[in-house]
Structure formats: structure tokens, C-alpha cells
Short mmCIF file of C-alpha atoms (C1' of nucleotides) in Angstrom, two decimals:
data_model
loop_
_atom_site.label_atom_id
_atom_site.label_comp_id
_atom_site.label_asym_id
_atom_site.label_seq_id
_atom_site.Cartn_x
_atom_site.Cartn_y
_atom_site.Cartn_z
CA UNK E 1 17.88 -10.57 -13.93
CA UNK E 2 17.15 -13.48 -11.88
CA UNK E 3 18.45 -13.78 -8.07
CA UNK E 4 20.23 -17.02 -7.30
CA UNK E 5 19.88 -20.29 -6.08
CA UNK E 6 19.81 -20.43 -2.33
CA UNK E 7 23.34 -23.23 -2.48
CA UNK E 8 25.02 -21.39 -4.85
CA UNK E 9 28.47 -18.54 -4.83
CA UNK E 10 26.38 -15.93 -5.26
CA UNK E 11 23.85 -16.76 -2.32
CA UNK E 12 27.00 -16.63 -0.47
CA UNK E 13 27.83 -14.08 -1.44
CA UNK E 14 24.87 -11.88 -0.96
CA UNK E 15 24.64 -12.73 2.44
CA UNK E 16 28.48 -12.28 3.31
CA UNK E 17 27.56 -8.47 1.69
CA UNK E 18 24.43 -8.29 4.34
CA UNK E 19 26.33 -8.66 7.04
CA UNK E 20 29.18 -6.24 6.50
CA UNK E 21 26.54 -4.24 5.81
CA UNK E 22 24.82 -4.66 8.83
CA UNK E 23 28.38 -3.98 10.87
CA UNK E 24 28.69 -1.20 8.65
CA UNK E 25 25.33 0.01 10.07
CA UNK E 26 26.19 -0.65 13.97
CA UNK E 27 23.18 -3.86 13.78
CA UNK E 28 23.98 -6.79 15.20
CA UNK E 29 23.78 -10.01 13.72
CA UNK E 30 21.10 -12.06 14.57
CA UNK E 31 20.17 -15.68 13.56
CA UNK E 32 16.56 -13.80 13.35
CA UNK E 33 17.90 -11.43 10.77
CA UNK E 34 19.97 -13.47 8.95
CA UNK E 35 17.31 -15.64 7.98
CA UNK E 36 14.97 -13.07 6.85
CA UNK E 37 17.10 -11.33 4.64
CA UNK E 38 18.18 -14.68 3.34
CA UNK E 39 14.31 -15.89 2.86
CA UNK E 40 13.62 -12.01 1.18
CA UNK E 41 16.69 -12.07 -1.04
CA UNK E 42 16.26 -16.00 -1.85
CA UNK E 43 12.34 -15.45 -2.89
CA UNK E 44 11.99 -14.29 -5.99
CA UNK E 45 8.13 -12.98 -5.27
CA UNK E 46 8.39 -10.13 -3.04
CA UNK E 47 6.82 -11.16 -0.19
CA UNK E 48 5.30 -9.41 2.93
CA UNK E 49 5.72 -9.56 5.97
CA UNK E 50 3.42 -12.35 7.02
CA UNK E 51 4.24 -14.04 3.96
CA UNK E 52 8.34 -14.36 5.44
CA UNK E 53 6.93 -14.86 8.80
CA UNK E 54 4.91 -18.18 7.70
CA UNK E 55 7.74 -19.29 6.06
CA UNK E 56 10.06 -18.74 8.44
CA UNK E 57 8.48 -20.05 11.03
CA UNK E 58 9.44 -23.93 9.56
CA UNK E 59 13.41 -23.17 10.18
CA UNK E 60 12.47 -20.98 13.52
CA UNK E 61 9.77 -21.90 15.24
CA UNK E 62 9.71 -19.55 17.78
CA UNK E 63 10.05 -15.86 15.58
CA UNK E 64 7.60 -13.95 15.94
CA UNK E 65 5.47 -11.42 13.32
CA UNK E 66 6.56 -8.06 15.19
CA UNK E 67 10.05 -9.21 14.65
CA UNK E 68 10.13 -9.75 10.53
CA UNK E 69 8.04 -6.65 11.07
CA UNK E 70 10.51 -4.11 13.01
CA UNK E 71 13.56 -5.86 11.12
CA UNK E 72 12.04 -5.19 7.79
CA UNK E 73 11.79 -1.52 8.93
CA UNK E 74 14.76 -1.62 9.97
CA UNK E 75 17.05 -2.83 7.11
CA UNK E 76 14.37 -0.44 4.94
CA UNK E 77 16.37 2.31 7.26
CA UNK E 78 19.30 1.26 6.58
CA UNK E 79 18.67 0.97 2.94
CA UNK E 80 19.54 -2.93 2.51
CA UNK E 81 15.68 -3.52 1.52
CA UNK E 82 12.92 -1.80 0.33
CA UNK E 83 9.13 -1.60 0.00
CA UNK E 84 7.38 -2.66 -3.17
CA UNK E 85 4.82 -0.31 -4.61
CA UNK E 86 1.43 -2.03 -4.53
CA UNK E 87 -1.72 -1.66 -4.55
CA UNK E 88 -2.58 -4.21 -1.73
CA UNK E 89 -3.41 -3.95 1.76
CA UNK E 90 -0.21 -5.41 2.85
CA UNK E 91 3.33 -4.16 2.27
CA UNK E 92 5.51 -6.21 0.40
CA UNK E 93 9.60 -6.06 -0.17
CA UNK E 94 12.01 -6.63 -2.06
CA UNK E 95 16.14 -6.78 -1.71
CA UNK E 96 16.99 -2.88 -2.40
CA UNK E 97 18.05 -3.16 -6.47
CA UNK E 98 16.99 0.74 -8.44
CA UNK E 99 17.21 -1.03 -11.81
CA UNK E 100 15.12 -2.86 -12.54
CA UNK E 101 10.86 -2.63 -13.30
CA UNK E 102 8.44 -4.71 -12.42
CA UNK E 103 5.50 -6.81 -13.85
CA UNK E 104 2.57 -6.99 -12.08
CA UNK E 105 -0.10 -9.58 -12.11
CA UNK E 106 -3.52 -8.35 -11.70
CA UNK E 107 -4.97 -11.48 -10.96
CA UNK E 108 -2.92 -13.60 -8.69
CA UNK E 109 -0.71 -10.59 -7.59
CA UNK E 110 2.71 -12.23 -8.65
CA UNK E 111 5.11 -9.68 -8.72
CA UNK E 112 8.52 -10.37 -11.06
CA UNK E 113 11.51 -8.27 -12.03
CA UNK E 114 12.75 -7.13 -15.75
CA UNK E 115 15.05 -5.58 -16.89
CA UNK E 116 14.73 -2.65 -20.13
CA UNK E 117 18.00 -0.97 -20.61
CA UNK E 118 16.75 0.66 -23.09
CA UNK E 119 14.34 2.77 -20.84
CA UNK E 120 17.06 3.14 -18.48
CA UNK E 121 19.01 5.19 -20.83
CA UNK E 122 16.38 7.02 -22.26
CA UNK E 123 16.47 11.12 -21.01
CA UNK E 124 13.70 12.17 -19.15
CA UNK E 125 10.79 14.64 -20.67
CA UNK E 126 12.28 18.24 -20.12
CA UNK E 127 9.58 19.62 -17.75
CA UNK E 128 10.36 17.34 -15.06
CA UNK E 129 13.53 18.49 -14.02
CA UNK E 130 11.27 21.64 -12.78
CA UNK E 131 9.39 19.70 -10.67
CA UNK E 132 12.67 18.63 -8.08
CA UNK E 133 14.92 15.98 -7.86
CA UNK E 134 14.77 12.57 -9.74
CA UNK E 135 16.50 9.77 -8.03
CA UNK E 136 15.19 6.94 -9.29
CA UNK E 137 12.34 5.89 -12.26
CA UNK E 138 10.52 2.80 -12.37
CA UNK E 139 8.41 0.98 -14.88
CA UNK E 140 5.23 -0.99 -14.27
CA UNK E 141 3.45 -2.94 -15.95
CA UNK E 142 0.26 -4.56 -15.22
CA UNK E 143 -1.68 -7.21 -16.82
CA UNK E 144 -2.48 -11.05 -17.08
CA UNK E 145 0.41 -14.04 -16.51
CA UNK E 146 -0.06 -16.95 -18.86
CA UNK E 147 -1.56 -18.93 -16.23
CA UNK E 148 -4.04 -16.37 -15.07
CA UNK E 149 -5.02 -15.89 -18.62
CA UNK E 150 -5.74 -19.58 -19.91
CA UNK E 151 -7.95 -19.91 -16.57
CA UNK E 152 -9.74 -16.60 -17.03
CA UNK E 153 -10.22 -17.72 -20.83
CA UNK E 154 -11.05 -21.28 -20.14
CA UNK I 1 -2.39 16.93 -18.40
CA UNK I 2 -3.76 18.90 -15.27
CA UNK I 3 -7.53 18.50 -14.15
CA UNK I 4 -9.97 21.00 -14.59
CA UNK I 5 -10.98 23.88 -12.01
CA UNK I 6 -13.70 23.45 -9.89
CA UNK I 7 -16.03 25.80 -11.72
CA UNK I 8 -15.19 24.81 -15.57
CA UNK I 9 -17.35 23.82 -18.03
CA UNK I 10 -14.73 20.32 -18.07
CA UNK I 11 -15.55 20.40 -14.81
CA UNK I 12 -19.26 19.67 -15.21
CA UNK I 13 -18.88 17.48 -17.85
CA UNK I 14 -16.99 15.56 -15.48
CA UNK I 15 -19.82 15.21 -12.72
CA UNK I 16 -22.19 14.12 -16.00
CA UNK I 17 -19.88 11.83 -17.07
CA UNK I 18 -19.85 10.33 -13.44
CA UNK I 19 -23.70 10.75 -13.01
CA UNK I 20 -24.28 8.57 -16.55
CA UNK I 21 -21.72 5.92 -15.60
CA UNK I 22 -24.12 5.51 -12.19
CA UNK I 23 -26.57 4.94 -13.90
CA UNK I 24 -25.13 2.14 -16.44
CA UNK I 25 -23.89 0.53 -13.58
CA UNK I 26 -27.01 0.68 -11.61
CA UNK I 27 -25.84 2.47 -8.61
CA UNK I 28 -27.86 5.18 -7.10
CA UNK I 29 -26.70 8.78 -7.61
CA UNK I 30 -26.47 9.79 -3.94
CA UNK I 31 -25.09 13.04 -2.03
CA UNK I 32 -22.17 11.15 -1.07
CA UNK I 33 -21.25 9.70 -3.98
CA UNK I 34 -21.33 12.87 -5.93
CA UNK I 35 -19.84 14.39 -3.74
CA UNK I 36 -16.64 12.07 -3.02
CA UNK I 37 -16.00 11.79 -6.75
CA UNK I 38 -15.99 15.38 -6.65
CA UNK I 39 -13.70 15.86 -4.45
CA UNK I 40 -11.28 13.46 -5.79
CA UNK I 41 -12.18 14.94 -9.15
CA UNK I 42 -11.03 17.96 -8.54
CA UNK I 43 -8.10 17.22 -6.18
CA UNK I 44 -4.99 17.19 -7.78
CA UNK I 45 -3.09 15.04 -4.61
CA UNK I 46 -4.25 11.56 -4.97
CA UNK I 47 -5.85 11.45 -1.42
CA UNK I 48 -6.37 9.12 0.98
CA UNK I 49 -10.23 7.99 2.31
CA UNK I 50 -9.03 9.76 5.42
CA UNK I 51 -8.26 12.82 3.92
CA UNK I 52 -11.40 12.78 1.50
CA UNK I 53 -13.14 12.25 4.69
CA UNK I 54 -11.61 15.03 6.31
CA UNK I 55 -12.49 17.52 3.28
CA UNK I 56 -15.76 16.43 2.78
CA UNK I 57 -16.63 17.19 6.64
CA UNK I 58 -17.01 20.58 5.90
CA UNK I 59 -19.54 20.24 3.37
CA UNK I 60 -21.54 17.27 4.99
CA UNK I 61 -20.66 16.92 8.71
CA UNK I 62 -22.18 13.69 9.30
CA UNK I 63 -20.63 11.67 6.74
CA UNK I 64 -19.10 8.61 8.00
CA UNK I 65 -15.43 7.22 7.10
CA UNK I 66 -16.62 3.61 6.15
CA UNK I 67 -19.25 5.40 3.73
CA UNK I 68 -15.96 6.98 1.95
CA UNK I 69 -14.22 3.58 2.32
CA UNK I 70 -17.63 1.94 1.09
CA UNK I 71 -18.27 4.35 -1.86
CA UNK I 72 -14.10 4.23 -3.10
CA UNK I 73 -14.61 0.62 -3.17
CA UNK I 74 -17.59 0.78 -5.41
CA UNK I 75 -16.37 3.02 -7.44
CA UNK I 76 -13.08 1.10 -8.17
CA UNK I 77 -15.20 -2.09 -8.75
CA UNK I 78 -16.97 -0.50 -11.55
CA UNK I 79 -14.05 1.22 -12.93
CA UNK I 80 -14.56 5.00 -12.51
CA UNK I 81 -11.59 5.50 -10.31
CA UNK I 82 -8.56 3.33 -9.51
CA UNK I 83 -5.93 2.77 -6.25
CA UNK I 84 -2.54 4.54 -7.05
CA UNK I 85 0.60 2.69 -6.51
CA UNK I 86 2.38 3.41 -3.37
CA UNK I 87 4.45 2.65 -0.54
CA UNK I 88 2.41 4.18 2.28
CA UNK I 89 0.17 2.71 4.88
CA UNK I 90 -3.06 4.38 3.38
CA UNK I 91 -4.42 3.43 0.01
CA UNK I 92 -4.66 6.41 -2.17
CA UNK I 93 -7.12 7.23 -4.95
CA UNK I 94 -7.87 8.94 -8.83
CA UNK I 95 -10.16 9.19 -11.25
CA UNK I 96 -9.69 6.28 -13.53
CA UNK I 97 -6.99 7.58 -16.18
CA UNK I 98 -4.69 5.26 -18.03
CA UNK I 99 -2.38 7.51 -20.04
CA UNK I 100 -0.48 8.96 -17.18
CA UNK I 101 2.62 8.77 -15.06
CA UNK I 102 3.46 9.54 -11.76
CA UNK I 103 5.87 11.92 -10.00
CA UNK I 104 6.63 10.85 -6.28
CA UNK I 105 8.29 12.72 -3.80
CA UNK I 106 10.00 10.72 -1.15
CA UNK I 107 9.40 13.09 1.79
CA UNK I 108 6.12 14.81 1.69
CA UNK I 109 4.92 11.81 -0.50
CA UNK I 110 3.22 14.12 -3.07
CA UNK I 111 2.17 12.64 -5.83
CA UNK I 112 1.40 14.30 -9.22
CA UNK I 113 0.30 13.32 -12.72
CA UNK I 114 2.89 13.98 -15.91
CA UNK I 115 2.39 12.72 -19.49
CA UNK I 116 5.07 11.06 -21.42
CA UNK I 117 3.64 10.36 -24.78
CA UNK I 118 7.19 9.01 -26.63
CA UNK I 119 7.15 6.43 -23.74
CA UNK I 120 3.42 5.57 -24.32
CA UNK I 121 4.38 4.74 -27.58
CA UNK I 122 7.77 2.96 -27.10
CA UNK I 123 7.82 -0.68 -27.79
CA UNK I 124 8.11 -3.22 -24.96
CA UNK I 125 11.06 -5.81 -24.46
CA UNK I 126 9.90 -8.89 -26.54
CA UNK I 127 10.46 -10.82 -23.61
CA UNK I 128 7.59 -9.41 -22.32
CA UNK I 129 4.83 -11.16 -23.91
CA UNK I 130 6.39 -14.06 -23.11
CA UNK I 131 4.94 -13.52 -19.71
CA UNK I 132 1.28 -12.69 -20.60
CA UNK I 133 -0.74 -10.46 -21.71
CA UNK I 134 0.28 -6.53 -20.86
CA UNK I 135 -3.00 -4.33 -20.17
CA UNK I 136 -0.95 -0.79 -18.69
CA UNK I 137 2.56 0.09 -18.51
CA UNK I 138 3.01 3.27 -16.32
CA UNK I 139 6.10 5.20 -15.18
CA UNK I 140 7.05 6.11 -11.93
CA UNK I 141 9.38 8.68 -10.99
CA UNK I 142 10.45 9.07 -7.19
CA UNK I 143 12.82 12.15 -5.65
CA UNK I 144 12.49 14.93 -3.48
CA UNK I 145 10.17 17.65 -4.93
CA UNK I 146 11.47 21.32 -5.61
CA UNK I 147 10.22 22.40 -2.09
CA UNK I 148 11.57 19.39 0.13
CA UNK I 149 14.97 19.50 -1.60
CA UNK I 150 15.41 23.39 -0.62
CA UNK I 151 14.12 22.31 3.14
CA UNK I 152 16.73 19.36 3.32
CA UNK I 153 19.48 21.42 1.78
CA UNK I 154 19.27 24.68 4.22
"C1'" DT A 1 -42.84 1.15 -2.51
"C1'" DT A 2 -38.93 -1.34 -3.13
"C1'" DT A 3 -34.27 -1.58 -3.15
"C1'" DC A 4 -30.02 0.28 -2.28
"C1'" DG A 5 -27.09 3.23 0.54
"C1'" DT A 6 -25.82 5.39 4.89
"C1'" DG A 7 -24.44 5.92 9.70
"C1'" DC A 8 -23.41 3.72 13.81
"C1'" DA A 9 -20.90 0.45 16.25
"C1'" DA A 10 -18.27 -3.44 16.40
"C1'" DA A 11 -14.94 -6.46 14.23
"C1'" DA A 12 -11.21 -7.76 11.23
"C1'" DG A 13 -6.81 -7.05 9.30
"C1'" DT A 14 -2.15 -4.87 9.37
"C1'" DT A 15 1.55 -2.72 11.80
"C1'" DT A 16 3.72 -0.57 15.92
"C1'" DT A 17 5.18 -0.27 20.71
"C1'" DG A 18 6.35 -1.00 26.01
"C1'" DC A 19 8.46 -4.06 28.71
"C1'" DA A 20 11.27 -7.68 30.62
"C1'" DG A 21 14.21 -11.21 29.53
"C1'" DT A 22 17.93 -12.91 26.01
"C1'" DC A 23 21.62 -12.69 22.95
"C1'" DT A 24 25.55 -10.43 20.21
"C1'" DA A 25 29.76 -8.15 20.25
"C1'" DT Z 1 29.07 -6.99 30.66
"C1'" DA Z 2 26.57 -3.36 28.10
"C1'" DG Z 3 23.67 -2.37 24.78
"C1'" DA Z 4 20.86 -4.03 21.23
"C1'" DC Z 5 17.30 -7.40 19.92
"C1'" DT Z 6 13.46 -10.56 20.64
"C1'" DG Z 7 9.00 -12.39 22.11
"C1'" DC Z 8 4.89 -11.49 24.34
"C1'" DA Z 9 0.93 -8.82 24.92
"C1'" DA Z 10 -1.45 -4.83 24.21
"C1'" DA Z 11 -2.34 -0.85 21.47
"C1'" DA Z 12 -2.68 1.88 17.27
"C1'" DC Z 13 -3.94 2.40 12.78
"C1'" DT Z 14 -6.54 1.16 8.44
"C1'" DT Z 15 -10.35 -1.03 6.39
"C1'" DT Z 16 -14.57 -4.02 6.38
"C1'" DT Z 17 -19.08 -5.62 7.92
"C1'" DG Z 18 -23.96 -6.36 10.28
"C1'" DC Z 19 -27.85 -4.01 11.20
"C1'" DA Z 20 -31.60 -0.72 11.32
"C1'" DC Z 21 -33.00 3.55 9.49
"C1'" DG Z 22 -33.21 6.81 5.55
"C1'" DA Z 23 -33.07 8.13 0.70
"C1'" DA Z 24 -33.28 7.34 -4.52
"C1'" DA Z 25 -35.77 5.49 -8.40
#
DNA sequence: TTTCGTGCAAAAGTTTTGCAGTCTA
DNA sequence: TAGACTGCAAAACTTTTGCACGAAA
């Protein structure tokens, strides 16, 4: 459910399986993009573009925003990443995983992964399959966190 | 499950409903306003300001954009329509509606309404309230739509 | 008549792009 | 070395805001 710490085997890991990707893909493999797919699979709040660039920007001081911008469009291409549906002004991403759902703070924004298996494996209504082509169904859900709540309460 | 046609007696009910709801909230019933929630009333696509804009241009040629962006905004802040979820650059809009789902398709990014009522009343994961305090779960289903999956297929 | 809303124009915020130099393979 | 990638700067696209006039209650 969780991703993992940044030290441990399965960071590894994870980025060993970006990079073939990438060679896979014909990219080359740039300290740039290295470090921003490690920063977007290592954060576990789906963060924009900005948000990777500030962060970055303590380990390379010298990236700029149009690059975390045209490399997350590009590994979106490629299908190593993808957008996060959101109702905000700025996109966010997330390490390309179909299952799993999402739980969306309403307040602060905080976006976190679940899992429901059971929904996974539960058949769709009949009329869809007249409307195209499913490839892939999502749950949302949208409310308070616990600490949103006890300060809205209190 | 669909909305009503422009001309029904729903229809009208609709534009009272809208007019009354003004009122509560203490916003003025303008041209404009009546006229945007119309048109997002009645349109079954989830549009954009741009494309409200565009449609309403024909009825009142010298509304402005930031009136549409201005009068969405409103709106949403007192509940009578909401942003839907998406991926794309715009923000797009419907009338305020809980008990829905949506169907997306990935490449003319239409979006339509379907209900699902053995989902609305499935339990949630306990694990779940763990987190806080749920207020909507929605579904959303992405894939290529009947008439892009012919066009990428011939 | 008073207050709120609109249209205009300008600004702010987010993302994309052309170009010249730099780096990966 | 060749082609791809980056950083810079400028542009494009989306949304918001200040102000003066116009419209709703």
C-alpha cells in the first residue's frame, strides 16, 4: 500500500526499474531525471510540479521549473508516471500504479493511496460496456483527515 | 440518470430551483447568471468556462470570460454546482449532484454521468475511518468511448 | 437608491516552447 | 561525436482582480 523508504531494497529497486525503462524508451539518463522520479516515487503526497521543483532544488541547485515540467510530460508519455485527477489549479502526479483509489482531503488537499480489493473485483454495471472501452476504474473519496477535522471542530 | 431537455417541465423546475437558492444566498438573479447555470444545466458535457463562454456568445454577445469565471466561482462557493475531477488543463463544471459517477474517455476527454446504486451502498474498508471523516465516495471509470475506439482501430 | 455584478483591461498563476550551449550514450 | 536534454527567457494559456459603469432589489 505504502511506497518505501528512500534507503531501502525496494527504493533500489524502483529506480533500477526506471531506468531500464527509460533505455527501454530510447531517454537518456539524466542526473535531472533521476532525481525527479526518485523525489515523485519517494513522496508519498503526489506532488506537482512546483512542489518537486522546490524540493529539488536543495540537492540541485541549478534545475530549473520547465525541466520537472517537460520531464514530467515526458515520462507521462512514456507511461512511467501519471497525472492525478484533481480539482486544483495545478497538476499533480503520481508514480503510474492502476490499482489503487485515492482519498482526498478537502481541506488541506492531502492526497493518499488505498487499496479495496474488494471493489477491484466487483463486475461493472451492465450498461457500461455500451458506452466503449473500460481500461481502468478508480475510486475517490473525499472528505475531512483527522487533523483537518479536530481544527475545523475546535 | 440523464438531465432534462431544454423545454421540460424538470427543466423549469430546475431554473426555480436555481432562482430560490439566489435568493437564500443573497446573490442577485442576473442575465448572466441564469443564463450560465442554464447552460451548464442543460449540457450534458461537463464544460469548461471557455466553452460556456463560447455557447453563451450567441445568446449574449458581450458577455465577458472573467464574468463566466466570476459567476462559476460563486456558484461553487455556495454550493449549486461543483468542479469535476480531471486531468486536463481547464477546470470543468456540473450542477451540484452527489449520487453520480463518471465515465471518462481518454481521447476526446468526454465525460458523462452513470449511476451505480449497489456501489453507493457498498460498505467502505474499515480502514477508512481511520483516516477521517468520509463526506463522497465517487467512481471513476476511464477508456476510450464507443466512437474513439472504432477511430483508433480503423 | 443602494448594493452588487458586469465588462474592460491588466495582472497573476501555470505550463509550454525556441534557442544555444551541455551532457549522455 | 551525434543526438538528446537542459537552462534561460519569452510566450501561451488559464484564471483572478481593480476599477468605473450598469443593473437588481
Amino acid at each position: 500500500m505504502y511506497q518505501g523508504h528512500p534507503h531501502s531494497a525496494q527504493s533500489n529497486e524502483r529506480l533500477h526499474a526506471f531506468e531500464q525503462a527509460c533505455r527501454k524508451a530510447g531517454l537518456k539518463i539524466t542526473h535531472q531525471r533521476v532525481e525527479i522520479f526518485r523525489e515523485l516515487a519517494f513522496a508519498q503526497d503526489h506532488p506537482s510540479a512546483e512542489t518537486i521543483h522546490r524540493r529539488l532544488k536543495k540537492k540541485l541547485p541549478t534545475i530549473s521549473v520547465d525541466t520537472v515540467y517537460r520531464t514530467l510530460t515526458t515520462l507521462e508519455k512514456h507511461g512511467l508516471i501519471s497525472k492525478v485527477q484533481t480539482v486544483e489549479s495545478q497538476a499533480r502526479f503520481e508514480v503510474k500504479d492502476d490499482h489503487h483509489h485515492h482519498l482526498i482531503c478537502d481541506n488541506c488537499h492531502e492526497i493518499i493511496d488505498f487499496d479495496w480489493q474488494v471493489f477491484d473485483e466487483y463486475p461493472l454495471p451492465n450498461e457500461i460496456s455500451d458506452w466503449g472501452k473500460i481500461k481502468n476504474k478508480k475510486v475517490i473519496l473525499h472528505g475531512l483527515c483527522r487533523k483537518c477535522s479536530q481544527k475545523v471542530s475546535s
